[in-house]
């Protein structure tokens, strides 16, 4: 094997080891309220009986319908493992089953060699394994517990009403002319009061990117603009031009509100999944607070003293 091939194999093994870890983590932590996938690894409670296992093994299949796609020194690589790995590879545009199987074979060879070492006996590795098990246990329990909470239609309706109440009820179609100084802006307002065309003046004098479009900003919600601009727009009526320049960090604006309409709010049905998650999380937090009340908690960490704010130069004088 030449140096180039060795390098490619090493790179492949490292990439696959990372991918395999992600796959194992995904398989170890099942999603809440989700049905098992057809290509998932066989569960412990579906293991075949001793007699059936021997027959299934001879046929290259397990009782769950999984099949052996390769063996490495007698250790099997199952089709479910290949399918799971392929599903990850497809996200990056790779879909060749043979190439994927070659990766798994290379990984199995590396794994068998790794098992010959004392790696699993090392304290730091044992801690990583313990941390991984702890995280899987905690994540799985949390997802399952959250799934147990019942969310009523009334709770969803209340959460929806609170959500839409915070959303903008109006949308505005406006133009603006951006100028560097207040005097320039006041001069433009006088020209407009004298009957000058707003779009034409915007093209001639505005320093903003919308100048070429006659200062048009199209339809927008006020909260998407900087506060000073938004407040000015909300106080104006359709067809009105600002009587004074509006100062922002960009300069001085002369604004014309072309039109105003009611904002299209999201339907309750479209927000329902999001609201259900939010409500379930709130119930989970409340549940945890109740558990905390009855838990025997002892804090050994010394209380940190609050640092006094540093004195400014004026205070020091």
mmCIF file of C-alpha atoms in Angstrom:
data_model
loop_
_atom_site.group_PDB
_atom_site.id
_atom_site.type_symbol
_atom_site.label_atom_id
_atom_site.label_comp_id
_atom_site.label_asym_id
_atom_site.label_seq_id
_atom_site.Cartn_x
_atom_site.Cartn_y
_atom_site.Cartn_z
ATOM 1 C CA UNK A 1 0.000 0.000 0.000
ATOM 2 C CA UNK A 2 1.539 3.308 -1.042
ATOM 3 C CA UNK A 3 1.653 6.464 1.090
ATOM 4 C CA UNK A 4 -1.303 8.096 -0.673
ATOM 5 C CA UNK A 5 -3.566 5.094 -0.070
ATOM 6 C CA UNK A 6 -2.465 4.904 3.561
ATOM 7 C CA UNK A 7 -3.315 8.561 4.030
ATOM 8 C CA UNK A 8 -6.742 8.120 2.435
ATOM 9 C CA UNK A 9 -7.507 5.104 4.616
ATOM 10 C CA UNK A 10 -6.473 6.960 7.777
ATOM 11 C CA UNK A 11 -8.621 9.944 6.804
ATOM 12 C CA UNK A 12 -11.550 7.636 6.061
ATOM 13 C CA UNK A 13 -11.209 5.908 9.439
ATOM 14 C CA UNK A 14 -11.116 9.189 11.336
ATOM 15 C CA UNK A 15 -14.140 10.569 9.487
ATOM 16 C CA UNK A 16 -16.051 7.358 9.950
ATOM 17 C CA UNK A 17 -15.217 7.155 13.641
ATOM 18 C CA UNK A 18 -16.739 10.608 14.137
ATOM 19 C CA UNK A 19 -19.774 9.740 12.008
ATOM 20 C CA UNK A 20 -20.242 6.415 13.776
ATOM 21 C CA UNK A 21 -20.164 8.144 17.168
ATOM 22 C CA UNK A 22 -22.932 10.480 16.035
ATOM 23 C CA UNK A 23 -24.921 7.530 14.691
ATOM 24 C CA UNK A 24 -24.545 5.572 17.927
ATOM 25 C CA UNK A 25 -25.588 8.606 19.948
ATOM 26 C CA UNK A 26 -28.626 8.993 17.737
ATOM 27 C CA UNK A 27 -29.576 5.346 18.138
ATOM 28 C CA UNK A 28 -28.934 5.402 21.896
ATOM 29 C CA UNK A 29 -31.220 8.406 22.431
ATOM 30 C CA UNK A 30 -34.629 7.682 20.809
ATOM 31 C CA UNK A 31 -36.832 10.628 19.919
ATOM 32 C CA UNK A 32 -39.869 11.206 22.094
ATOM 33 C CA UNK A 33 -43.209 10.167 20.596
ATOM 34 C CA UNK A 34 -41.606 8.754 17.473
ATOM 35 C CA UNK A 35 -42.241 5.331 16.029
ATOM 36 C CA UNK A 36 -39.206 3.054 15.560
ATOM 37 C CA UNK A 37 -37.637 3.287 12.143
ATOM 38 C CA UNK A 38 -37.715 0.294 9.843
ATOM 39 C CA UNK A 39 -33.925 0.215 9.579
ATOM 40 C CA UNK A 40 -33.199 0.680 13.291
ATOM 41 C CA UNK A 41 -30.976 -1.792 15.118
ATOM 42 C CA UNK A 42 -32.800 -4.735 16.744
ATOM 43 C CA UNK A 43 -33.912 -4.057 20.330
ATOM 44 C CA UNK A 44 -32.821 -6.239 23.218
ATOM 45 C CA UNK A 45 -36.351 -7.513 23.813
ATOM 46 C CA UNK A 46 -36.583 -8.764 20.210
ATOM 47 C CA UNK A 47 -33.536 -11.040 20.488
ATOM 48 C CA UNK A 48 -34.297 -14.500 19.056
ATOM 49 C CA UNK A 49 -34.358 -17.587 21.247
ATOM 50 C CA UNK A 50 -31.280 -19.816 21.177
ATOM 51 C CA UNK A 51 -32.642 -22.359 18.693
ATOM 52 C CA UNK A 52 -34.071 -19.761 16.336
ATOM 53 C CA UNK A 53 -30.937 -17.659 16.552
ATOM 54 C CA UNK A 54 -28.775 -20.413 15.123
ATOM 55 C CA UNK A 55 -31.095 -20.911 12.162
ATOM 56 C CA UNK A 56 -31.359 -17.188 11.529
ATOM 57 C CA UNK A 57 -27.609 -16.821 11.746
ATOM 58 C CA UNK A 58 -27.126 -19.561 9.169
ATOM 59 C CA UNK A 59 -29.520 -17.770 6.842
ATOM 60 C CA UNK A 60 -27.701 -14.492 7.418
ATOM 61 C CA UNK A 61 -30.737 -12.888 9.009
ATOM 62 C CA UNK A 62 -31.973 -12.024 12.485
ATOM 63 C CA UNK A 63 -35.449 -12.603 13.876
ATOM 64 C CA UNK A 64 -36.273 -8.935 13.280
ATOM 65 C CA UNK A 65 -35.580 -9.228 9.550
ATOM 66 C CA UNK A 66 -32.155 -7.574 9.716
ATOM 67 C CA UNK A 67 -29.479 -9.181 7.548
ATOM 68 C CA UNK A 68 -25.738 -9.585 7.721
ATOM 69 C CA UNK A 69 -24.029 -7.644 4.928
ATOM 70 C CA UNK A 70 -20.415 -8.449 5.858
ATOM 71 C CA UNK A 71 -18.264 -10.116 8.493
ATOM 72 C CA UNK A 72 -14.828 -9.091 9.712
ATOM 73 C CA UNK A 73 -12.946 -11.822 11.538
ATOM 74 C CA UNK A 74 -16.322 -13.339 12.393
ATOM 75 C CA UNK A 75 -17.906 -10.121 13.697
ATOM 76 C CA UNK A 76 -21.021 -9.127 11.776
ATOM 77 C CA UNK A 77 -21.932 -5.856 10.111
ATOM 78 C CA UNK A 78 -25.713 -5.641 9.884
ATOM 79 C CA UNK A 79 -27.783 -4.068 7.128
ATOM 80 C CA UNK A 80 -29.430 -1.786 9.693
ATOM 81 C CA UNK A 81 -25.993 -0.348 10.529
ATOM 82 C CA UNK A 82 -25.252 0.170 6.823
ATOM 83 C CA UNK A 83 -28.648 1.811 6.255
ATOM 84 C CA UNK A 84 -28.138 4.138 9.198
ATOM 85 C CA UNK A 85 -24.685 5.123 7.982
ATOM 86 C CA UNK A 86 -25.973 5.638 4.422
ATOM 87 C CA UNK A 87 -28.731 7.939 5.670
ATOM 88 C CA UNK A 88 -26.052 10.158 7.206
ATOM 89 C CA UNK A 89 -23.882 10.082 4.107
ATOM 90 C CA UNK A 90 -26.803 11.132 1.881
ATOM 91 C CA UNK A 91 -26.919 14.490 3.695
ATOM 92 C CA UNK A 92 -23.472 15.212 2.272
ATOM 93 C CA UNK A 93 -24.321 13.898 -1.196
ATOM 94 C CA UNK A 94 -22.796 10.404 -0.856
ATOM 95 C CA UNK A 95 -25.020 7.395 -1.561
ATOM 96 C CA UNK A 96 -22.826 4.503 -2.776
ATOM 97 C CA UNK A 97 -23.691 1.452 -0.610
ATOM 98 C CA UNK A 98 -20.474 -0.399 -1.525
ATOM 99 C CA UNK A 99 -18.291 2.556 -0.581
ATOM 100 C CA UNK A 100 -20.249 2.940 2.653
ATOM 101 C CA UNK A 101 -19.784 -0.750 3.440
ATOM 102 C CA UNK A 102 -16.048 -0.429 2.756
ATOM 103 C CA UNK A 103 -15.981 2.369 5.337
ATOM 104 C CA UNK A 104 -17.765 0.177 7.884
ATOM 105 C CA UNK A 105 -15.385 -2.701 7.233
ATOM 106 C CA UNK A 106 -12.388 -0.401 7.756
ATOM 107 C CA UNK A 107 -13.974 0.895 10.954
ATOM 108 C CA UNK A 108 -14.642 -2.642 12.226
ATOM 109 C CA UNK A 109 -10.990 -3.584 11.628
ATOM 110 C CA UNK A 110 -9.879 -0.496 13.551
ATOM 111 C CA UNK A 111 -12.388 -1.245 16.323
ATOM 112 C CA UNK A 112 -11.137 -4.803 16.719
ATOM 113 C CA UNK A 113 -7.576 -3.522 17.026
ATOM 114 C CA UNK A 114 -8.707 -0.886 19.543
ATOM 115 C CA UNK A 115 -10.345 -3.589 21.684
ATOM 116 C CA UNK A 116 -6.968 -5.283 22.061
ATOM 117 C CA UNK A 117 -5.672 -2.207 23.891
ATOM 118 C CA UNK A 118 -6.338 -1.147 27.477
ATOM 119 C CA UNK A 119 -8.255 1.954 26.386
ATOM 120 C CA UNK A 120 -11.525 0.977 28.098
ATOM 121 C CA UNK A 121 -9.678 0.491 31.386
ATOM 122 C CA UNK A 122 -8.284 4.009 31.405
ATOM 123 C CA UNK A 123 -9.932 6.317 34.007
ATOM 124 C CA UNK A 124 -10.400 9.196 31.561
ATOM 125 C CA UNK A 125 -12.131 6.918 29.034
ATOM 126 C CA UNK A 126 -14.306 5.334 31.736
ATOM 127 C CA UNK A 127 -15.359 8.837 32.778
ATOM 128 C CA UNK A 128 -16.306 9.682 29.177
ATOM 129 C CA UNK A 129 -18.397 6.506 28.963
ATOM 130 C CA UNK A 130 -20.078 7.289 32.301
ATOM 131 C CA UNK A 131 -20.802 10.859 31.127
ATOM 132 C CA UNK A 132 -22.254 9.559 27.863
ATOM 133 C CA UNK A 133 -24.552 7.117 29.695
ATOM 134 C CA UNK A 134 -25.610 9.883 32.071
ATOM 135 C CA UNK A 135 -26.459 12.209 29.183
ATOM 136 C CA UNK A 136 -28.418 9.501 27.327
ATOM 137 C CA UNK A 137 -30.361 8.676 30.509
ATOM 138 C CA UNK A 138 -31.124 12.318 31.254
ATOM 139 C CA UNK A 139 -32.032 13.233 27.668
ATOM 140 C CA UNK A 140 -34.290 10.211 27.193
ATOM 141 C CA UNK A 141 -36.034 10.697 30.543
ATOM 142 C CA UNK A 142 -36.583 14.407 29.857
ATOM 143 C CA UNK A 143 -38.078 13.780 26.403
ATOM 144 C CA UNK A 144 -40.350 11.053 27.698
ATOM 145 C CA UNK A 145 -41.423 13.139 30.700
ATOM 146 C CA UNK A 146 -42.203 16.164 28.541
ATOM 147 C CA UNK A 147 -44.273 13.883 26.307
ATOM 148 C CA UNK A 148 -46.411 12.880 29.274
ATOM 149 C CA UNK A 149 -47.703 16.391 29.918
ATOM 150 C CA UNK A 150 -51.175 17.011 28.503
ATOM 151 C CA UNK A 151 -51.724 20.339 26.777
ATOM 152 C CA UNK A 152 -55.368 21.444 26.588
ATOM 153 C CA UNK A 153 -56.944 23.412 23.736
ATOM 154 C CA UNK A 154 -57.670 26.243 26.186
ATOM 155 C CA UNK A 155 -53.982 26.465 27.102
ATOM 156 C CA UNK A 156 -52.998 26.594 23.433
ATOM 157 C CA UNK A 157 -55.620 29.276 22.712
ATOM 158 C CA UNK A 158 -54.402 31.421 25.616
ATOM 159 C CA UNK A 159 -50.751 31.047 24.549
ATOM 160 C CA UNK A 160 -51.700 31.908 20.949
ATOM 161 C CA UNK A 161 -53.564 35.058 22.014
ATOM 162 C CA UNK A 162 -50.591 36.168 24.102
ATOM 163 C CA UNK A 163 -48.212 35.510 21.216
ATOM 164 C CA UNK A 164 -50.156 37.420 18.543
ATOM 165 C CA UNK A 165 -50.777 40.304 20.934
ATOM 166 C CA UNK A 166 -47.018 40.920 20.882
ATOM 167 C CA UNK A 167 -46.871 40.882 17.091
ATOM 168 C CA UNK A 168 -47.277 43.997 14.993
ATOM 169 C CA UNK A 169 -50.893 44.574 13.996
ATOM 170 C CA UNK A 170 -50.023 46.966 11.156
ATOM 171 C CA UNK A 171 -47.753 46.962 8.123
ATOM 172 C CA UNK A 172 -46.511 50.092 6.375
ATOM 173 C CA UNK A 173 -45.490 50.960 2.836
ATOM 174 C CA UNK A 174 -43.208 53.976 2.973
ATOM 175 C CA UNK A 175 -40.543 55.979 1.190
ATOM 176 C CA UNK A 176 -37.727 57.969 2.739
ATOM 177 C CA UNK A 177 -35.022 60.412 1.789
ATOM 178 C CA UNK A 178 -31.832 60.014 3.818
ATOM 179 C CA UNK A 179 -29.624 63.068 4.261
ATOM 180 C CA UNK A 180 -26.418 63.805 6.138
ATOM 181 C CA UNK A 181 -27.465 66.950 7.989
ATOM 182 C CA UNK A 182 -30.614 68.264 9.636
ATOM 183 C CA UNK A 183 -30.491 71.438 7.553
ATOM 184 C CA UNK A 184 -30.452 69.398 4.326
ATOM 185 C CA UNK A 185 -33.440 67.406 5.555
ATOM 186 C CA UNK A 186 -35.374 70.569 6.476
ATOM 187 C CA UNK A 187 -34.667 72.012 3.039
ATOM 188 C CA UNK A 188 -36.081 68.868 1.401
ATOM 189 C CA UNK A 189 -39.220 69.075 3.560
ATOM 190 C CA UNK A 190 -39.762 72.651 2.326
ATOM 191 C CA UNK A 191 -39.425 71.511 -1.283
ATOM 192 C CA UNK A 192 -42.005 68.767 -0.657
ATOM 193 C CA UNK A 193 -44.369 71.226 0.991
ATOM 194 C CA UNK A 194 -44.008 73.328 -2.155
ATOM 195 C CA UNK A 195 -45.249 70.418 -4.273
ATOM 196 C CA UNK A 196 -42.031 68.648 -5.278
ATOM 197 C CA UNK A 197 -42.304 64.956 -6.191
ATOM 198 C CA UNK A 198 -41.078 62.744 -3.332
ATOM 199 C CA UNK A 199 -39.733 59.888 -5.489
ATOM 200 C CA UNK A 200 -37.886 62.310 -7.768
ATOM 201 C CA UNK A 201 -36.242 64.109 -4.831
ATOM 202 C CA UNK A 202 -35.259 60.751 -3.313
ATOM 203 C CA UNK A 203 -33.456 59.764 -6.515
ATOM 204 C CA UNK A 204 -31.680 63.124 -6.646
ATOM 205 C CA UNK A 205 -30.743 63.706 -3.004
ATOM 206 C CA UNK A 206 -31.055 60.598 -0.847
ATOM 207 C CA UNK A 207 -27.815 58.993 0.338
ATOM 208 C CA UNK A 208 -29.566 55.721 1.197
ATOM 209 C CA UNK A 209 -29.490 52.496 -0.878
ATOM 210 C CA UNK A 210 -33.165 52.934 -1.778
ATOM 211 C CA UNK A 211 -32.469 56.215 -3.627
ATOM 212 C CA UNK A 212 -32.460 54.567 -7.057
ATOM 213 C CA UNK A 213 -35.928 53.197 -6.273
ATOM 214 C CA UNK A 214 -37.356 56.584 -5.373
ATOM 215 C CA UNK A 215 -36.734 55.935 -1.674
ATOM 216 C CA UNK A 216 -39.234 53.061 -1.617
ATOM 217 C CA UNK A 217 -38.903 50.652 1.339
ATOM 218 C CA UNK A 218 -41.855 48.477 0.309
ATOM 219 C CA UNK A 219 -44.063 46.850 2.928
ATOM 220 C CA UNK A 220 -42.600 46.345 6.397
ATOM 221 C CA UNK A 221 -43.529 45.994 10.050
ATOM 222 C CA UNK A 222 -42.472 48.899 12.250
ATOM 223 C CA UNK A 223 -40.445 46.694 14.619
ATOM 224 C CA UNK A 224 -38.076 45.773 11.777
ATOM 225 C CA UNK A 225 -36.857 49.380 11.644
ATOM 226 C CA UNK A 226 -34.667 51.269 14.115
ATOM 227 C CA UNK A 227 -36.797 52.693 16.996
ATOM 228 C CA UNK A 228 -36.776 56.378 16.006
ATOM 229 C CA UNK A 229 -37.813 55.555 12.429
ATOM 230 C CA UNK A 230 -40.433 53.032 13.579
ATOM 231 C CA UNK A 231 -42.002 55.444 16.077
ATOM 232 C CA UNK A 232 -42.225 58.169 13.455
ATOM 233 C CA UNK A 233 -43.921 55.846 10.936
ATOM 234 C CA UNK A 234 -46.441 54.557 13.500
ATOM 235 C CA UNK A 235 -47.484 58.125 14.320
ATOM 236 C CA UNK A 236 -48.150 59.008 10.669
ATOM 237 C CA UNK A 237 -51.209 58.494 8.479
ATOM 238 C CA UNK A 238 -51.503 57.286 4.901
ATOM 239 C CA UNK A 239 -50.144 59.891 2.458
ATOM 240 C CA UNK A 240 -48.500 61.958 5.203
ATOM 241 C CA UNK A 241 -44.942 63.320 5.010
ATOM 242 C CA UNK A 242 -42.894 63.845 8.175
ATOM 243 C CA UNK A 243 -42.983 67.507 9.247
ATOM 244 C CA UNK A 244 -39.589 67.310 10.959
ATOM 245 C CA UNK A 245 -36.466 65.313 10.091
ATOM 246 C CA UNK A 246 -36.191 61.960 11.898
ATOM 247 C CA UNK A 247 -32.714 61.399 13.294
ATOM 248 C CA UNK A 248 -31.208 57.894 13.457
ATOM 249 C CA UNK A 249 -27.652 56.546 13.490
ATOM 250 C CA UNK A 250 -27.781 56.606 9.680
ATOM 251 C CA UNK A 251 -28.514 60.310 9.343
ATOM 252 C CA UNK A 252 -31.668 62.426 8.944
ATOM 253 C CA UNK A 253 -34.765 60.937 7.309
ATOM 254 C CA UNK A 254 -37.677 62.554 5.551
ATOM 255 C CA UNK A 255 -40.460 59.956 5.480
ATOM 256 C CA UNK A 256 -43.622 59.510 3.447
ATOM 257 C CA UNK A 257 -46.152 56.826 4.398
ATOM 258 C CA UNK A 258 -47.660 55.548 1.150
ATOM 259 C CA UNK A 259 -50.103 53.058 2.656
ATOM 260 C CA UNK A 260 -51.077 51.202 5.849
ATOM 261 C CA UNK A 261 -52.723 47.788 6.168
ATOM 262 C CA UNK A 262 -53.535 45.205 8.821
ATOM 263 C CA UNK A 263 -50.701 42.731 9.285
ATOM 264 C CA UNK A 264 -51.391 39.120 8.385
ATOM 265 C CA UNK A 265 -51.039 37.202 11.623
ATOM 266 C CA UNK A 266 -50.051 33.518 11.753
ATOM 267 C CA UNK A 267 -52.949 31.127 12.325
ATOM 268 C CA UNK A 268 -53.266 29.210 15.563
ATOM 269 C CA UNK A 269 -52.930 25.959 13.627
ATOM 270 C CA UNK A 270 -49.565 27.015 12.161
ATOM 271 C CA UNK A 271 -48.239 27.938 15.606
ATOM 272 C CA UNK A 272 -49.753 24.965 17.444
ATOM 273 C CA UNK A 273 -46.662 22.664 17.399
ATOM 274 C CA UNK A 274 -44.445 25.507 18.618
ATOM 275 C CA UNK A 275 -46.936 26.489 21.336
ATOM 276 C CA UNK A 276 -47.288 22.885 22.495
ATOM 277 C CA UNK A 277 -43.517 22.599 22.896
ATOM 278 C CA UNK A 278 -43.352 25.887 24.789
ATOM 279 C CA UNK A 279 -46.185 24.883 27.153
ATOM 280 C CA UNK A 280 -44.691 21.422 27.730
ATOM 281 C CA UNK A 281 -41.351 23.016 28.595
ATOM 282 C CA UNK A 282 -43.059 25.323 31.080
ATOM 283 C CA UNK A 283 -44.774 22.343 32.698
ATOM 284 C CA UNK A 284 -41.426 20.558 32.854
ATOM 285 C CA UNK A 285 -39.820 23.527 34.599
ATOM 286 C CA UNK A 286 -42.702 23.651 37.082
ATOM 287 C CA UNK A 287 -42.363 19.892 37.673
ATOM 288 C CA UNK A 288 -38.637 20.275 38.326
ATOM 289 C CA UNK A 289 -39.312 23.096 40.788
ATOM 290 C CA UNK A 290 -41.641 20.780 42.723
ATOM 291 C CA UNK A 291 -38.985 18.057 42.806
ATOM 292 C CA UNK A 292 -36.470 20.618 44.004
ATOM 293 C CA UNK A 293 -38.692 21.529 46.973
ATOM 294 C CA UNK A 294 -38.583 18.001 48.353
ATOM 295 C CA UNK A 295 -34.965 17.222 47.468
ATOM 296 C CA UNK A 296 -32.277 17.189 50.157
ATOM 297 C CA UNK A 297 -29.895 19.745 48.662
ATOM 298 C CA UNK A 298 -26.670 20.814 50.354
ATOM 299 C CA UNK A 299 -24.563 23.498 48.662
ATOM 300 C CA UNK A 300 -20.886 23.237 49.628
ATOM 301 C CA UNK A 301 -19.602 25.978 47.332
ATOM 302 C CA UNK A 302 -18.758 29.115 49.335
ATOM 303 C CA UNK A 303 -20.983 32.057 48.556
ATOM 304 C CA UNK A 304 -19.275 34.503 46.252
ATOM 305 C CA UNK A 305 -18.906 38.040 47.542
ATOM 306 C CA UNK A 306 -20.419 40.670 45.309
ATOM 307 C CA UNK A 307 -17.739 42.860 43.812
ATOM 308 C CA UNK A 308 -18.221 46.600 44.149
ATOM 309 C CA UNK A 309 -18.391 48.439 40.832
ATOM 310 C CA UNK A 310 -15.114 50.060 39.820
ATOM 311 C CA UNK A 311 -14.916 53.752 40.555
ATOM 312 C CA UNK A 312 -14.830 56.108 37.623
ATOM 313 C CA UNK A 313 -12.327 58.917 37.286
ATOM 314 C CA UNK A 314 -14.922 61.437 38.528
ATOM 315 C CA UNK A 315 -15.665 59.357 41.652
ATOM 316 C CA UNK A 316 -11.978 59.008 42.453
ATOM 317 C CA UNK A 317 -11.573 62.759 42.389
#
